[in-house]
Coordinates of C-alpha atoms and ligand atoms in Angstrom, one line a residue:
X1 CA 7.5 -19.8 -17.8
X2 CA 7.7 -18.8 -14.1
X3 CA 4.7 -17.1 -12.5
X4 CA 5.5 -14.5 -9.9
X5 CA 3.3 -13.2 -7.1
X6 CA 2.8 -10.1 -9.2
X7 CA 3.6 -8.7 -12.7
X8 CA 4.0 -5.0 -13.2
X9 CA 1.3 -3.4 -15.4
X10 CA 2.5 -1.3 -18.3
X11 CA 0.7 0.9 -20.9
X12 CA 1.3 0.2 -24.6
X13 CA 4.9 1.2 -25.5
X14 CA 3.7 3.8 -28.1
X15 CA 1.4 5.4 -25.6
X16 CA 4.3 6.1 -23.1
X17 CA 6.6 7.2 -26.0
X18 CA 4.0 9.7 -27.2
X19 CA 3.5 11.0 -23.6
X20 CA 7.2 11.7 -22.9
X21 CA 7.9 13.2 -26.4
X22 CA 7.2 16.8 -25.2
X23 CA 10.0 16.5 -22.6
X24 CA 12.4 16.6 -25.6
X25 CA 11.0 20.0 -26.5
X26 CA 10.9 21.4 -22.9
X27 CA 14.0 19.8 -21.5
X28 CA 12.1 20.0 -18.1
X29 CA 12.7 16.6 -16.6
X30 CA 11.8 17.0 -13.0
X31 CA 11.0 19.7 -10.3
X32 CA 7.2 19.8 -10.6
X33 CA 6.9 20.2 -14.3
X34 CA 3.9 19.8 -16.6
X35 CA 3.6 16.0 -16.1
X36 CA 3.7 16.3 -12.4
X37 CA 1.1 19.0 -12.3
X38 CA -1.2 17.0 -14.7
X39 CA -0.8 13.8 -12.6
X40 CA -1.6 15.6 -9.3
X41 CA -4.7 17.1 -11.0
X42 CA -5.8 13.7 -12.5
X43 CA -5.4 12.0 -9.1
X44 CA -7.3 14.7 -7.3
X45 CA -10.1 14.1 -9.9
X46 CA -9.9 10.3 -9.7
X47 CA -9.8 10.2 -5.9
X48 CA -12.2 13.1 -5.3
X49 CA -9.4 14.4 -3.0
X50 CA -8.9 18.0 -1.8
X51 CA -5.1 17.9 -1.7
X52 CA -2.6 15.5 -3.5
X53 CA 1.2 15.7 -3.3
X54 CA 3.3 13.4 -5.3
X55 CA 6.6 11.7 -4.1
X56 CA 9.5 9.7 -5.5
X57 CA 8.1 6.7 -3.6
X58 CA 5.6 5.7 -1.0
X59 CA 8.0 5.4 1.8
X60 CA 9.3 8.9 1.6
X61 CA 5.7 10.1 1.2
X62 CA 4.9 8.5 4.6
X63 CA 8.1 9.8 6.3
X64 CA 7.2 13.2 4.9
X65 CA 3.7 13.4 6.1
X66 CA 4.7 12.3 9.6
X67 CA 7.4 15.1 9.6
X68 CA 4.8 17.6 8.3
X69 CA 2.4 16.8 11.0
X70 CA 5.1 17.4 13.6
X71 CA 4.1 14.3 15.6
X72 CA 5.9 13.6 18.9
X73 CA 6.5 10.7 21.3
X74 CA 4.6 7.5 20.4
X75 CA 2.6 6.3 17.4
X76 CA 0.2 3.3 17.6
X77 CA 0.6 1.2 14.6
X78 CA 0.3 -2.4 13.3
X79 CA 3.2 -4.9 12.9
X80 CA 1.3 -6.7 10.1
X81 CA 2.6 -4.6 7.3
X82 CA 5.7 -4.0 5.1
X83 CA 8.5 -2.8 7.2
X84 CA 8.3 0.6 5.5
X85 CA 5.4 1.7 7.8
X86 CA 7.3 1.0 11.0
X87 CA 10.6 2.4 9.7
X88 CA 8.9 5.6 8.7
X89 CA 7.8 6.1 12.3
X90 CA 11.2 5.2 13.8
X91 CA 13.2 7.3 11.2
X92 CA 11.2 10.4 12.4
X93 CA 12.5 9.8 15.9
X94 CA 9.2 8.4 17.1
X95 CA 8.4 5.2 19.1
X96 CA 6.2 2.7 17.3
X97 CA 3.7 1.1 19.7
X98 CA 2.4 -2.2 18.2
X99 CA -1.3 -2.9 18.3
X100 CA -2.5 -6.4 17.4
X101 CA -4.8 -7.1 14.4
X102 CA -8.3 -8.4 13.9
X103 CA -8.2 -12.1 13.0
X104 CA -10.6 -11.7 10.0
X105 CA -9.6 -8.4 8.3
X106 CA -5.9 -8.6 9.4
X107 CA -6.1 -4.8 10.0
X108 CA -5.5 -3.0 13.4
X109 CA -8.0 -4.3 16.1
X110 CA -9.7 -1.1 17.4
X111 CA -10.7 -2.9 20.6
X112 CA -7.0 -3.1 21.5
X113 CA -6.0 0.5 20.7
X114 CA -7.1 2.3 23.9
X115 CA -5.0 0.2 26.3
X116 CA -1.9 1.3 24.4
X117 CA -2.6 5.1 24.5
X118 CA -0.3 6.9 26.9
X119 CA 0.1 10.6 27.4
X120 CA 3.1 10.4 24.9
X121 CA 0.9 9.2 22.0
X122 CA 0.4 11.6 19.2
X123 CA -1.1 9.5 16.3
X124 CA -2.4 6.2 15.0
X125 CA -0.9 4.8 11.8
X126 CA -3.0 1.8 10.7
X127 CA -2.6 0.0 7.3
X128 CA -5.3 -1.1 4.8
X129 CA -3.8 -4.5 4.0
X130 CA -4.3 -6.4 0.7
X131 CA -7.0 -3.8 -0.4
X132 CA -9.1 -4.5 2.8
X133 CA -10.0 -1.4 4.7
X134 CA -9.4 -0.9 8.4
X135 CA -12.4 -0.3 10.7
X136 CA -12.0 3.4 10.0
X137 CA -15.0 4.5 11.9
X138 CA -13.9 2.9 15.1
X139 CA -10.3 4.0 14.8
X140 CA -11.2 7.6 14.0
X141 CA -13.7 7.8 17.0
X142 CA -10.9 6.6 19.3
X143 CA -8.5 9.1 17.7
X144 CA -11.0 12.0 18.1
X145 CA -11.6 11.0 21.7
X146 CA -7.9 11.2 22.6
X147 CA -6.8 14.0 20.3
X148 CA -4.7 11.8 18.0
X149 CA -4.0 12.2 14.3
X150 CA -4.8 9.4 11.9
X151 CA -2.5 8.7 8.9
X152 CA -3.4 5.6 6.9
X153 CA -0.7 3.6 5.1
X154 CA -2.9 3.1 2.0
X155 CA -0.2 1.5 -0.1
X156 CA -2.4 -1.4 -0.9
X157 CA -5.6 0.5 -1.2
X158 CA -5.4 2.7 -4.4
X159 CA -8.8 2.5 -6.1
X160 CA -10.7 1.1 -3.0
X161 CA -14.0 2.8 -2.3
X162 CA -16.2 2.7 0.8
X163 CA -19.9 3.5 0.2
X164 CA -18.9 4.8 -3.3
X165 CA -16.3 7.3 -1.9
X166 CA -12.6 6.8 -2.4
X167 CA -10.8 5.5 0.6
X168 CA -8.1 8.2 0.1
X169 CA -10.3 10.7 1.9
X170 CA -10.3 8.9 5.3
X171 CA -8.5 10.2 8.4
X172 CA -6.2 13.2 8.5
X173 CA -4.0 11.8 5.6
X174 CA -3.4 8.7 3.5
X175 CA -0.3 7.5 1.9
X176 CA -0.3 5.6 -1.5
X177 CA 2.6 3.7 -3.1
X178 CA 2.9 3.7 -6.8
X179 CA 5.8 1.1 -6.8
X180 CA 6.0 -1.1 -9.8
X181 CA 4.4 -4.0 -8.0
X182 CA 1.3 -2.0 -6.8
X183 CA -2.1 -2.0 -8.5
X184 CA -1.4 1.5 -10.0
X185 CA 2.3 2.3 -10.7
X186 CA 4.6 5.1 -11.7
X187 CA 7.6 2.7 -11.8
X188 CA 8.6 4.2 -8.4
X189 CA 6.3 6.8 -6.8
X190 CA 3.9 7.7 -4.1
X191 CA 1.4 10.3 -2.9
X192 CA -0.1 11.8 0.2
X193 CA -3.7 12.9 0.2
X194 CA -4.6 15.2 3.1
X195 CA -7.3 17.5 4.3
X196 CA -5.3 20.3 5.8
X197 CA -3.8 22.7 3.1
X198 CA -1.1 23.8 5.6
X199 CA 0.1 20.1 5.7
X200 CA 0.2 19.9 1.9
X201 CA 2.2 23.1 1.8
X202 CA 4.7 21.9 4.3
X203 CA 5.1 18.6 2.5
X204 CA 5.7 20.4 -0.8
X205 CA 8.6 22.2 1.0
X206 CA 10.0 19.1 2.6
X207 CA 10.1 17.2 -0.6
X208 CA 12.1 19.9 -2.3
X209 CA 14.8 20.9 0.4
X210 CA 12.5 23.4 2.0
X211 CA 13.1 25.8 -0.9
X212 CA 10.9 28.7 -1.2
X213 CA 12.1 30.7 -4.2
X214 CA 15.7 31.1 -5.2
X215 CA 17.0 32.7 -1.9
X216 CA 14.8 31.4 0.8
X217 CA 14.7 28.1 2.7
X218 CA 11.7 27.8 5.1
X219 CA 12.1 24.3 6.3
X220 CA 14.9 21.7 6.8
X221 CA 13.7 19.5 3.9
X222 CA 15.1 16.7 1.9
X223 CA 14.5 15.5 -1.7
X224 CA 11.5 13.3 -2.5
X225 CA 10.3 14.7 -5.8
X226 CA 8.6 12.7 -8.6
X227 CA 10.3 13.1 -11.9
X228 CA 8.5 14.0 -15.2
X229 CA 9.2 10.5 -16.6
X230 CA 7.5 8.8 -13.6
X231 CA 4.5 11.2 -13.7
X232 CA 4.2 10.5 -17.4
X233 CA 4.0 6.7 -16.6
X234 CA 1.3 7.5 -14.1
X235 CA -0.7 9.6 -16.6
X236 CA -0.6 6.6 -19.1
X237 CA -1.4 3.9 -16.4
X238 CA -4.3 5.8 -15.0
X239 CA -6.1 5.5 -18.3
X240 CA -5.9 1.7 -18.1
X241 CA -6.7 1.3 -14.4
X242 CA -10.4 0.4 -14.7
X243 CA -9.6 -2.3 -17.2
X244 CA -6.9 -3.7 -14.9
X245 CA -9.1 -3.6 -11.9
X246 CA -11.6 -5.7 -13.8
X247 CA -8.9 -8.2 -14.8
X248 CA -7.9 -8.5 -11.2
X249 CA -11.4 -9.0 -10.0
X250 CA -11.9 -11.9 -12.4
X251 CA -8.8 -13.7 -11.1
X252 CA -9.9 -13.1 -7.5
X253 CA -13.3 -14.5 -8.3
X254 CA -11.8 -17.7 -9.8
X255 CA -9.6 -18.1 -6.6
X256 CA -12.6 -17.7 -4.4
X257 CA -14.6 -20.2 -6.4
X258 CA -11.8 -22.8 -6.3
X259 CA -10.7 -22.2 -2.7
X260 CA -13.8 -21.3 -0.6
X261 CA -14.9 -24.2 1.7
X262 CA -11.6 -26.1 1.4
X263 CA -10.9 -27.3 5.0
X264 CA -8.1 -25.5 6.8
X265 CA -7.9 -22.7 4.3
X266 CA -9.1 -19.2 5.1
X267 CA -9.6 -16.6 2.4
X268 CA -10.2 -13.0 2.8
X269 CA -13.9 -12.0 3.3
X270 CA -15.5 -9.3 1.2
X271 CA -16.4 -6.2 3.1
X272 CA -19.8 -4.8 3.1
X273 CA -20.1 -1.5 1.3
X274 CA -16.4 -1.7 0.1
X275 CA -15.4 -1.9 -3.5
X276 CA -12.0 -3.5 -3.3
X277 CA -9.1 -3.1 -5.8
X278 CA -8.2 -6.8 -5.6
X279 CA -4.6 -5.9 -4.7
X280 CA -3.5 -9.3 -3.2
X281 CA -5.0 -12.7 -2.6
X282 CA -3.8 -14.0 0.8
X283 CA -4.6 -17.5 2.0
X284 CA -4.2 -18.6 5.7
X285 CA -3.2 -22.3 6.1
X286 CA -4.4 -23.5 9.5
X287 CA -4.9 -27.3 9.7
X288 CA -5.1 -27.7 5.9
X289 CA -3.5 -30.6 4.0
X290 CA -0.3 -28.6 3.6
X291 CA 1.3 -26.1 5.9
X292 CA 2.0 -22.6 4.5
X293 CA 5.6 -23.4 4.1
X294 CA 4.9 -26.8 2.4
X295 CA 2.4 -25.1 0.1
X296 CA 5.0 -22.4 -0.9
X297 CA 7.6 -25.1 -1.6
X298 CA 5.2 -27.1 -3.8
X299 CA 4.4 -24.0 -5.8
X300 CA 8.1 -23.1 -6.1
X301 CA 8.9 -26.5 -7.4
X302 CA 6.5 -25.7 -10.3
X303 CA 8.1 -22.3 -10.9
X304 CA 5.3 -20.4 -9.1
X305 CA 6.5 -17.8 -6.6
X306 CA 3.9 -17.0 -4.0
X307 CA 5.0 -14.7 -1.2
X308 CA 4.9 -15.0 2.6
X309 CA 3.4 -11.6 2.8
X310 CA 3.6 -10.3 5.7
X311 CA 6.3 -12.5 7.3
X312 CA 8.1 -11.9 9.5
X313 CA 6.1 -9.2 11.4
X314 CA 7.8 -5.9 11.5
X315 CA 8.1 -6.2 15.3
X316 CA 9.6 -9.7 15.0
X317 CA 13.0 -9.1 13.5
X318 CA 16.4 -7.9 14.8
X319 CA 15.7 -4.2 14.1
X320 CA 12.7 -4.3 16.4
X321 CA 13.8 -6.8 19.1
X322 CA 11.8 -10.0 18.2
X323 CA 8.7 -8.8 20.1
X324 CA 6.0 -10.7 18.0
X325 CA 4.5 -12.4 21.1
X326 CA 3.2 -9.0 22.1
X327 CA 0.8 -9.2 19.1
X328 CA -0.2 -12.9 19.1
X329 CA -2.9 -12.7 16.5
X330 CA -0.6 -11.0 14.1
X331 CA 2.1 -13.5 14.8
X332 CA -0.2 -16.4 14.3
X333 CA -1.4 -15.1 10.9
X334 CA 2.1 -14.1 9.7
X335 CA 3.3 -17.7 10.3
X336 CA 0.4 -19.1 8.2
X337 CA -0.3 -16.7 5.4
X338 CA 0.7 -17.1 1.7
X339 CA -0.1 -14.5 -0.9
X340 CA -0.9 -16.1 -4.3
X341 CA 0.0 -14.8 -7.7
X342 CA -2.4 -12.1 -8.8
X343 CA -2.3 -9.7 -11.8
X344 CA -4.8 -8.6 -14.4
X345 CA -4.0 -11.1 -17.2
X346 CA -3.1 -14.1 -15.1
X347 CA -4.6 -17.1 -17.1
X348 CA -7.5 -18.9 -15.5
X349 CA -5.8 -22.2 -16.2
X350 CA -2.8 -21.0 -14.2
X351 CA -5.2 -20.0 -11.3
X352 CA -6.7 -23.5 -11.4
X353 CA -3.3 -25.1 -11.4
X354 CA -2.2 -23.0 -8.5
X355 CA -5.2 -24.1 -6.6
X356 CA -4.7 -27.7 -7.3
X357 CA -1.1 -27.6 -6.2
X358 CA -1.9 -26.2 -2.8
X359 CA -5.0 -28.5 -2.1
X360 CA -4.1 -31.9 -3.7
Ligands
PLP1 C1 4.9 -0.9 -0.9 C2 4.6 -0.5 0.5 C3 5.2 0.6 1.2 C4 6.3 1.4 0.5 O1 6.1 2.0 -0.7 P1 7.3 2.2 -1.7 O2 6.6 3.0 -2.8 O3 7.8 0.9 -2.1 O4 8.3 3.1 -1.1 C5 4.7 1.0 2.4 N1 3.8 0.3 3.0 C6 3.2 -0.8 2.4 C7 2.1 -1.5 3.2 C8 3.6 -1.2 1.2 O5 3.0 -2.3 0.7

C-alpha cells in the first residue's frame, strides 16, 4: 500500500450519518443554519476566541479578511508558504512585498521586516508554517510602531497553543484552513478569528453577497459560505481532535528519535512555551548522504510520497517573476526541504522504514 504525505482524518461513518440526519427534517442545507451556528460556537469555545466566522475554504477566508480590513498598497509577507497566501494579497489588488525567513523556524524573520516598510505598506501577513509559530511578539511590536495590521495565515496552526493560550488570538486576525489535508478538517472549509466585531460583521456580509435582509445590499460581497454538511463534519471531527493530536505527536516523536543527530539532516526545533499540533514533519537535507531530490526519489520508488513543501517559493514562479534570489534563506530551504508522511495512525514500522530509506 502506498503511503502519502497525509491521510485525511474522518469520524466514524455512523457518527457523521447521525449528525446530518436532522438536515432531512429541516431541509436547511446551507446559509448559516443550525450546524453552522453550532460549529462557530464550538470553535469559539475550543479556541477561546472572541469572534469566529466560517468560510467555504481557507483561501476565501484570507481573501475576505483582507478585503474586510480595507488594506491598501503593499503587504509584507513571506514567500515560504502555499501560494494561496500570496494570491490572496494579489487578488485584493495589493502588492506583496517578500520578506526573508528565519533559518531555524522557517517563519518570517522580524529583523528583515523594517527595511521593507514603505509609506505604501498597510499590513503584515506572516505564516505559521508546519505548526511552528512566528516570532509574534517581535512582528506585532514592529506592526504597532508603524501602524500596520497583522493577519496570520494560520492554516497550519489549528490547535497550537502559546503559553497555554490558543494561537488563534494573536494579531488582528488569523485564518485557518479546514481543508481535507489539514489537522482539523471540514472536507473543505476555513475560518477567520478576529478581535474587532466590526470586521467580523463585514466578513459575514462579504461571504454572503453583502446581503442584509431580503431587500438590502450593504457591501459588494461574493459567496464564501460554509454548508451545513461541511459544518456537520467539523462538529464530528472536533470531538476526535485531541485523540488525533496525540497520534500525531507519537509519530513526530518517533521521527525525532530516528533522525536527530543524523549528519546533514536538520529537523524542526521544538519551541519553548509552544504546544505544537504536529501538523507536518519537514526535514532539510544539506550535506546529507542523499540530496532532497534523491531522498524523495528513493521514497517514491517504495510507494512513499513525501512532498517538497514549500517548493517552489511563491515568489519563484512565473506568476511572480522568479524573484527567489531576493529571499536567499527561503530559497535555500525550499530547495532542500522534504515533508515526510505524517498522520495520526501512521504505523511506527512505516516511520522507521521511511527513516531508513532516507539515511541508508
Ligand atoms: C491550505 C493552505 C491555505 C489554503 O487553504 P484552503 O482551505 O485549501 O483554501 C492557505 N495557506 C496555507 C499555508 C495553507 O497550507
